[in-house]
XYZ file of C-alpha atoms in Angstrom:
440
model
C -59.759 -9.937 -93.803
C -59.363 -13.715 -93.023
C -56.855 -16.204 -91.278
C -56.647 -18.923 -93.233
C -55.691 -22.970 -91.849
C -54.294 -25.392 -94.218
C -56.969 -26.333 -96.139
C -59.102 -23.403 -95.849
C -60.449 -21.202 -99.118
C -61.936 -18.348 -99.961
C -63.818 -16.046 -103.168
C -61.682 -13.986 -104.735
C -62.533 -10.286 -105.523
C -61.980 -10.306 -109.589
C -58.582 -8.185 -109.403
C -55.118 -8.273 -109.585
C -53.455 -9.724 -106.190
C -50.458 -8.831 -104.582
C -48.649 -11.854 -102.542
C -46.094 -11.047 -99.902
C -44.007 -13.640 -98.011
C -41.349 -10.929 -96.140
C -38.389 -13.199 -94.504
C -35.258 -14.526 -96.016
C -37.492 -16.783 -98.646
C -37.275 -17.239 -102.584
C -41.240 -16.942 -104.099
C -41.989 -19.439 -107.230
C -45.186 -19.425 -108.900
C -45.799 -22.605 -111.623
C -48.917 -21.492 -113.408
C -51.301 -25.182 -114.227
C -53.979 -26.109 -116.305
C -56.778 -28.956 -115.130
C -53.889 -31.419 -115.801
C -51.938 -30.233 -112.961
C -49.208 -29.751 -115.422
C -47.050 -26.455 -116.620
C -47.475 -25.912 -120.558
C -44.282 -25.597 -121.163
C -41.123 -23.925 -119.021
C -42.499 -20.466 -119.568
C -45.064 -21.266 -116.650
C -42.340 -21.830 -113.788
C -41.580 -17.731 -112.720
C -38.731 -18.194 -110.272
C -35.914 -16.188 -109.232
C -33.765 -16.907 -113.156
C -37.650 -16.222 -115.038
C -39.213 -13.432 -113.202
C -42.692 -12.960 -115.080
C -44.819 -14.619 -117.292
C -48.097 -13.416 -118.468
C -50.498 -12.755 -115.331
C -47.510 -13.151 -112.894
C -43.958 -11.611 -111.923
C -42.099 -11.410 -108.556
C -41.046 -8.345 -107.039
C -39.429 -7.811 -103.449
C -40.745 -9.944 -101.558
C -43.312 -11.228 -102.823
C -45.429 -11.633 -106.217
C -48.259 -10.298 -108.065
C -50.747 -12.112 -109.835
C -53.918 -10.980 -111.948
C -55.993 -14.049 -112.806
C -57.272 -12.474 -115.786
C -54.313 -12.027 -117.464
C -52.871 -15.433 -117.116
C -52.112 -17.515 -120.371
C -55.011 -19.293 -122.153
C -55.614 -22.594 -120.092
C -54.190 -21.450 -117.155
C -56.638 -22.742 -113.952
C -53.894 -22.371 -111.250
C -51.640 -20.592 -109.891
C -49.387 -22.621 -107.189
C -47.061 -20.411 -104.323
C -44.092 -22.109 -103.134
C -41.588 -20.696 -101.128
C -37.640 -21.956 -100.768
C -34.751 -20.258 -98.491
C -32.869 -17.403 -100.064
C -29.617 -19.483 -98.787
C -29.796 -22.733 -100.468
C -27.532 -24.175 -97.511
C -30.280 -22.949 -95.309
C -33.015 -25.388 -94.010
C -36.303 -24.146 -94.306
C -36.647 -25.479 -90.333
C -33.973 -22.712 -89.410
C -35.782 -19.782 -90.787
C -38.667 -17.623 -88.894
C -42.631 -19.139 -90.169
C -43.892 -17.560 -93.072
C -46.746 -15.841 -93.524
C -48.557 -15.271 -96.765
C -50.399 -11.877 -96.931
C -53.118 -11.697 -99.482
C -53.706 -8.003 -100.733
C -56.618 -7.486 -103.445
C -55.999 -4.159 -105.869
C -58.354 -1.566 -104.447
C -60.325 -3.853 -101.543
C -57.118 -4.458 -99.075
C -55.928 -7.269 -97.193
C -58.082 -10.402 -98.197
C -56.126 -13.129 -96.601
C -53.127 -14.555 -94.156
C -51.736 -17.511 -94.063
C -49.334 -19.161 -91.582
C -48.144 -22.607 -91.968
C -46.792 -24.845 -89.395
C -43.046 -24.480 -89.044
C -41.061 -26.637 -91.512
C -38.779 -29.432 -90.410
C -36.826 -31.139 -92.905
C -38.682 -29.912 -96.268
C -36.765 -27.477 -98.404
C -39.641 -26.422 -100.017
C -42.944 -25.398 -98.783
C -45.939 -25.080 -100.821
C -47.924 -22.105 -99.347
C -51.128 -21.351 -101.500
C -53.038 -21.896 -104.459
C -55.232 -19.703 -106.273
C -57.626 -21.261 -108.556
C -60.522 -21.577 -111.059
C -63.805 -22.723 -110.371
C -66.406 -22.154 -112.490
C -66.202 -18.784 -113.501
C -64.442 -17.186 -110.457
C -61.469 -17.887 -108.589
C -60.894 -19.108 -104.904
C -57.881 -19.082 -102.698
C -56.689 -22.328 -100.550
C -53.805 -22.316 -97.942
C -51.386 -25.364 -98.278
C -48.689 -25.651 -96.491
C -47.506 -28.441 -98.300
C -43.526 -29.733 -98.024
C -41.008 -31.233 -100.214
C -37.828 -32.575 -99.014
C -35.678 -32.639 -102.607
C -35.646 -29.539 -103.675
C -37.155 -26.784 -106.115
C -36.268 -29.272 -108.481
C -38.586 -32.174 -107.859
C -41.261 -29.577 -106.989
C -40.746 -28.549 -111.059
C -40.395 -32.009 -111.995
C -44.009 -32.573 -110.124
C -45.464 -30.070 -112.254
C -44.063 -30.961 -115.393
C -40.868 -28.600 -115.809
C -37.961 -30.016 -117.480
C -35.223 -29.637 -114.997
C -31.975 -30.530 -116.139
C -29.744 -32.262 -113.326
C -25.909 -32.131 -113.266
C -25.196 -35.281 -112.115
C -23.940 -37.873 -114.326
C -26.271 -40.108 -115.798
C -26.090 -43.707 -116.148
C -23.901 -45.589 -119.095
C -25.996 -46.368 -121.890
C -25.275 -50.054 -121.639
C -26.584 -50.193 -118.358
C -30.344 -50.080 -117.006
C -31.641 -47.501 -114.835
C -32.730 -49.471 -112.010
C -36.407 -49.248 -111.162
C -37.684 -47.861 -107.762
C -38.522 -50.608 -105.364
C -42.472 -51.904 -105.611
C -44.830 -50.065 -103.141
C -45.227 -52.091 -100.085
C -49.262 -53.814 -100.354
C -51.538 -50.926 -98.326
C -51.585 -54.068 -95.804
C -48.254 -54.295 -95.115
C -47.981 -50.591 -94.718
C -50.792 -50.253 -92.308
C -49.316 -53.031 -90.332
C -45.897 -51.461 -90.336
C -47.343 -48.044 -89.337
C -49.673 -49.495 -86.721
C -47.014 -51.107 -84.926
C -44.971 -48.236 -84.513
C -47.670 -46.014 -83.653
C -48.804 -48.801 -80.947
C -44.895 -48.596 -79.796
C -44.664 -45.021 -79.620
C -47.797 -43.918 -78.012
C -47.484 -46.736 -75.342
C -44.060 -45.037 -74.763
C -46.051 -41.933 -74.182
C -48.294 -43.554 -71.896
C -51.143 -43.045 -74.538
C -54.291 -44.964 -75.779
C -53.175 -46.979 -79.152
C -54.774 -46.047 -82.660
C -57.297 -48.423 -84.499
C -56.414 -48.957 -88.124
C -59.703 -47.630 -89.449
C -60.063 -49.642 -92.853
C -62.138 -46.667 -94.728
C -59.465 -43.893 -94.014
C -57.100 -46.570 -95.220
C -59.514 -46.421 -98.692
C -59.505 -43.132 -98.500
C -55.969 -42.576 -98.176
C -54.475 -45.553 -100.660
C -57.437 -43.702 -103.323
C -55.502 -40.399 -101.879
C -51.937 -41.167 -102.469
C -52.700 -42.535 -105.867
C -54.064 -39.432 -107.243
C -51.427 -37.714 -105.613
C -48.595 -39.779 -107.374
C -50.923 -39.302 -110.652
C -50.059 -35.342 -110.413
C -46.483 -35.634 -109.084
C -47.805 -32.848 -106.435
C -48.884 -32.722 -103.030
C -52.598 -31.630 -102.862
C -55.681 -32.131 -100.771
C -57.832 -31.711 -104.254
C -57.771 -33.980 -107.550
C -57.991 -32.296 -110.427
C -61.661 -32.857 -110.773
C -61.999 -31.206 -107.380
C -62.717 -34.184 -104.949
C -61.039 -33.416 -101.719
C -59.648 -36.467 -99.496
C -62.338 -35.742 -96.726
C -64.787 -36.221 -99.877
C -63.615 -39.809 -99.837
C -63.596 -40.382 -96.492
C -67.367 -39.408 -96.162
C -68.059 -41.154 -99.421
C -66.861 -44.548 -97.836
C -69.281 -43.966 -95.101
C -66.899 -43.009 -92.091
C -67.733 -39.880 -90.159
C -65.863 -37.960 -87.779
C -65.617 -34.788 -85.256
C -61.965 -34.400 -85.981
C -60.012 -35.239 -88.462
C -56.454 -34.065 -89.564
C -54.192 -34.899 -93.129
C -50.617 -34.949 -93.266
C -49.996 -35.129 -97.042
C -45.995 -35.921 -97.564
C -43.191 -36.888 -100.427
C -40.350 -38.211 -100.091
C -40.272 -41.454 -97.399
C -40.079 -44.939 -98.557
C -41.171 -46.782 -95.817
C -43.260 -46.803 -92.543
C -40.079 -46.444 -90.334
C -39.250 -43.050 -92.156
C -42.649 -41.723 -92.381
C -42.710 -42.219 -88.787
C -39.344 -40.309 -88.725
C -41.178 -37.523 -90.417
C -44.103 -36.855 -87.831
C -41.364 -37.026 -84.928
C -39.704 -34.516 -86.356
C -41.067 -31.068 -84.973
C -43.865 -30.120 -82.952
C -45.973 -29.704 -85.742
C -45.680 -33.121 -86.970
C -46.263 -34.751 -83.657
C -49.359 -33.538 -82.976
C -51.549 -36.327 -84.622
C -49.428 -38.764 -83.016
C -49.712 -38.020 -80.078
C -53.156 -36.235 -79.248
C -55.544 -38.684 -77.305
C -58.364 -37.700 -78.980
C -57.671 -39.059 -82.108
C -58.411 -42.496 -81.845
C -58.859 -44.363 -85.534
C -56.140 -43.757 -88.555
C -55.256 -44.904 -91.914
C -52.184 -44.305 -93.964
C -51.016 -45.935 -97.566
C -48.531 -44.944 -100.017
C -48.096 -44.484 -103.884
C -45.369 -44.262 -106.177
C -44.705 -42.638 -109.363
C -43.376 -44.627 -111.717
C -41.655 -42.087 -113.632
C -39.584 -40.395 -111.195
C -39.752 -42.965 -108.489
C -41.255 -40.301 -106.053
C -43.174 -41.764 -103.044
C -46.360 -40.136 -101.875
C -48.146 -40.277 -98.470
C -51.681 -39.852 -97.019
C -51.934 -40.094 -93.393
C -55.771 -39.542 -91.999
C -56.114 -39.502 -87.842
C -59.811 -38.671 -86.814
C -62.112 -39.051 -83.741
C -64.845 -40.996 -85.525
C -68.019 -38.927 -85.214
C -71.199 -40.218 -81.932
C -74.198 -38.399 -81.233
C -72.668 -37.504 -77.274
C -69.509 -36.100 -78.925
C -71.171 -33.644 -81.624
C -73.021 -32.701 -78.476
C -70.261 -31.828 -76.506
C -68.214 -30.295 -79.517
C -70.876 -27.694 -80.041
C -71.360 -27.332 -76.034
C -67.884 -26.206 -76.280
C -68.122 -23.744 -79.153
C -71.421 -22.171 -77.172
C -69.127 -22.292 -73.436
C -66.028 -20.290 -75.434
C -68.127 -18.241 -77.270
C -69.714 -17.229 -73.458
C -65.976 -16.732 -72.318
C -65.229 -14.288 -74.587
C -68.613 -12.643 -74.323
C -68.320 -12.605 -70.014
C -64.295 -11.237 -70.718
C -66.217 -8.311 -72.500
C -68.603 -7.632 -69.921
C -71.902 -8.970 -71.554
C -74.008 -11.809 -70.290
C -74.012 -15.037 -71.410
C -75.733 -17.051 -74.352
C -78.543 -19.194 -73.978
C -78.323 -22.594 -75.780
C -81.567 -22.735 -78.192
C -82.777 -26.418 -79.456
C -84.309 -24.768 -82.642
C -81.420 -22.427 -83.785
C -78.908 -25.668 -83.372
C -81.099 -27.526 -85.545
C -80.481 -24.769 -88.209
C -77.123 -24.551 -87.748
C -76.747 -27.978 -87.883
C -78.543 -28.411 -91.087
C -76.900 -25.398 -92.655
C -72.991 -26.916 -91.887
C -74.506 -30.091 -93.317
C -75.239 -29.241 -96.175
C -72.679 -26.971 -96.959
C -70.646 -30.127 -96.377
C -72.549 -32.625 -98.333
C -73.148 -30.020 -101.268
C -69.367 -28.639 -100.959
C -70.731 -24.666 -101.064
C -69.977 -22.310 -98.094
C -71.980 -19.244 -98.159
C -74.617 -17.672 -96.031
C -76.735 -18.139 -98.297
C -77.813 -21.333 -99.696
C -77.475 -22.643 -103.290
C -81.421 -22.266 -103.443
C -81.529 -18.339 -102.074
C -82.018 -19.786 -98.336
C -80.982 -17.116 -95.764
C -79.814 -17.791 -92.072
C -83.414 -15.465 -90.747
C -85.164 -18.370 -93.297
C -83.947 -21.614 -91.768
C -84.185 -20.230 -88.528
C -87.675 -19.635 -88.963
C -88.578 -23.321 -90.680
C -86.832 -24.428 -87.855
C -90.269 -22.782 -85.597
C -87.657 -20.232 -83.985
C -89.562 -17.381 -82.960
C -86.854 -14.911 -82.654
C -87.019 -11.431 -83.530
C -83.840 -10.858 -84.969
C -80.876 -13.472 -86.099
C -77.146 -13.571 -86.666
C -74.638 -15.834 -88.114
C -71.461 -17.121 -88.003
C -69.592 -20.219 -90.722
C -66.575 -21.127 -90.658
C -64.728 -23.440 -92.972
C -61.482 -25.671 -91.958
C -61.138 -25.185 -88.420
C -60.264 -28.541 -86.782
C -61.163 -27.881 -83.161
C -63.915 -25.852 -81.077
C -61.036 -23.425 -79.657
C -59.520 -22.949 -83.473
C -63.249 -21.991 -84.782
C -63.792 -19.518 -82.038
C -60.639 -18.031 -81.860
C -60.670 -17.784 -85.619
C -64.617 -15.854 -85.193
C -62.910 -13.388 -82.135
C -60.102 -12.632 -84.632
C -62.371 -11.368 -87.337
C -64.114 -8.137 -86.954
C -67.284 -9.038 -88.271
C -67.544 -12.292 -86.871
C -66.397 -11.066 -83.563
C -69.582 -8.019 -83.758
C -71.761 -11.216 -83.424
C -70.102 -12.732 -80.913
C -69.932 -9.666 -78.769
C -73.594 -8.398 -79.580
C -75.096 -7.427 -76.450
C -78.855 -7.978 -78.132
C -78.493 -11.196 -78.856
C -79.465 -14.065 -76.018
C -79.836 -17.274 -77.580
C -77.113 -19.160 -79.822
C -77.004 -22.488 -81.765
C -74.514 -24.431 -83.365
C -73.600 -26.990 -85.854
C -70.920 -28.719 -87.179
C -69.951 -31.323 -89.925
C -67.259 -33.296 -91.632
C -66.232 -33.725 -95.612
C -66.526 -31.267 -98.006
C -63.625 -29.815 -99.673
C -62.544 -28.042 -96.354
C -63.098 -31.203 -94.048
C -65.060 -29.183 -91.198
C -67.532 -26.751 -91.614
C -69.517 -24.825 -88.492
C -72.233 -22.586 -87.923
C -73.365 -20.060 -85.028
C -76.713 -19.081 -85.418
C -77.839 -15.863 -83.137
C -81.107 -14.861 -81.897
C -82.938 -12.376 -79.914
C -85.710 -12.950 -77.640
């Protein structure tokens, strides 16, 4: 079983799935094709329409069988809203999604950050990649209700509000401010808030803003929040393709605010959304928004980063080693020594996963961990490897490994004597980590 973080994904077995979200929530399912739009109202499974081919709601969750979805379906998005429409999500317990495979047990769990003013939360999506299916954690909020989500996915929604008289023109939404105006307005607000909190300022980084503009435009075109475009390109891949390298990255994908000031209000609403704003380690930022001309909806992408430096990479990998050894010490085991050859092999594998957008112990050419260790000149008698993707910090990735029995077994294996760490940013998940263990 794997604990997912926003943007994290994992392959799914070819079985029927059960999705459970206990608590005072209504669960909804939207079935779409590659366009990100439903084929008809029958693709929206919710409390008034509880089933569709391959999807059925049940108490506290839903059953999804990707093999039985309608022809052309390539994505299933799972959303929750309060069972009591008058209650804000932020006043309810934080939801936890558990995904179970028929005959194989629990596959993954995902607990998003606590919602604030959002009225709907996109929890996860099940999507087809080639001939296989994968699960991705989302945790993206909507402020305009389930009807707004449905509209963004192409469902025809009838509102009870009175339409304007035919003789009067329907007012158009205000045009989006130029990117430079958005950046300048947001930069001034961030500068003032961080100064008030005694923190150093952030620099508005043009390459981050360029990636934010491109991604915001994609979301407005899809009329939904997503970390990937329909062609599978993630916002992280846009960042690295623009020539920006990072050691830390945080993204905020938001719909609703119409000005930099309203976006700042969103940032200040809760501990989770305030995190990047008040994180002194994040020194660069980029922000942009795009407007969906059909609905007038505003879609924002904000990126916060700690830029890559060689010294910063050494500190990051050293922290992973220190945290790993702290876990071993707590179990009464001797510490692992850092190993330059294992580190070189681990770094090469993390970089390869990020650059070629795969996540596996075996490379596309068939290279295994022990092959990579030997190619780097390692003479260790036995080799073990942990990999992870999506985690943003050394503490987060080591905790994730310790929470997984198989990864924990490698960390606490008494026979291992040496360790190399690799980290790379980019790819669909944003971060890729490798631990390569060796025994003298």
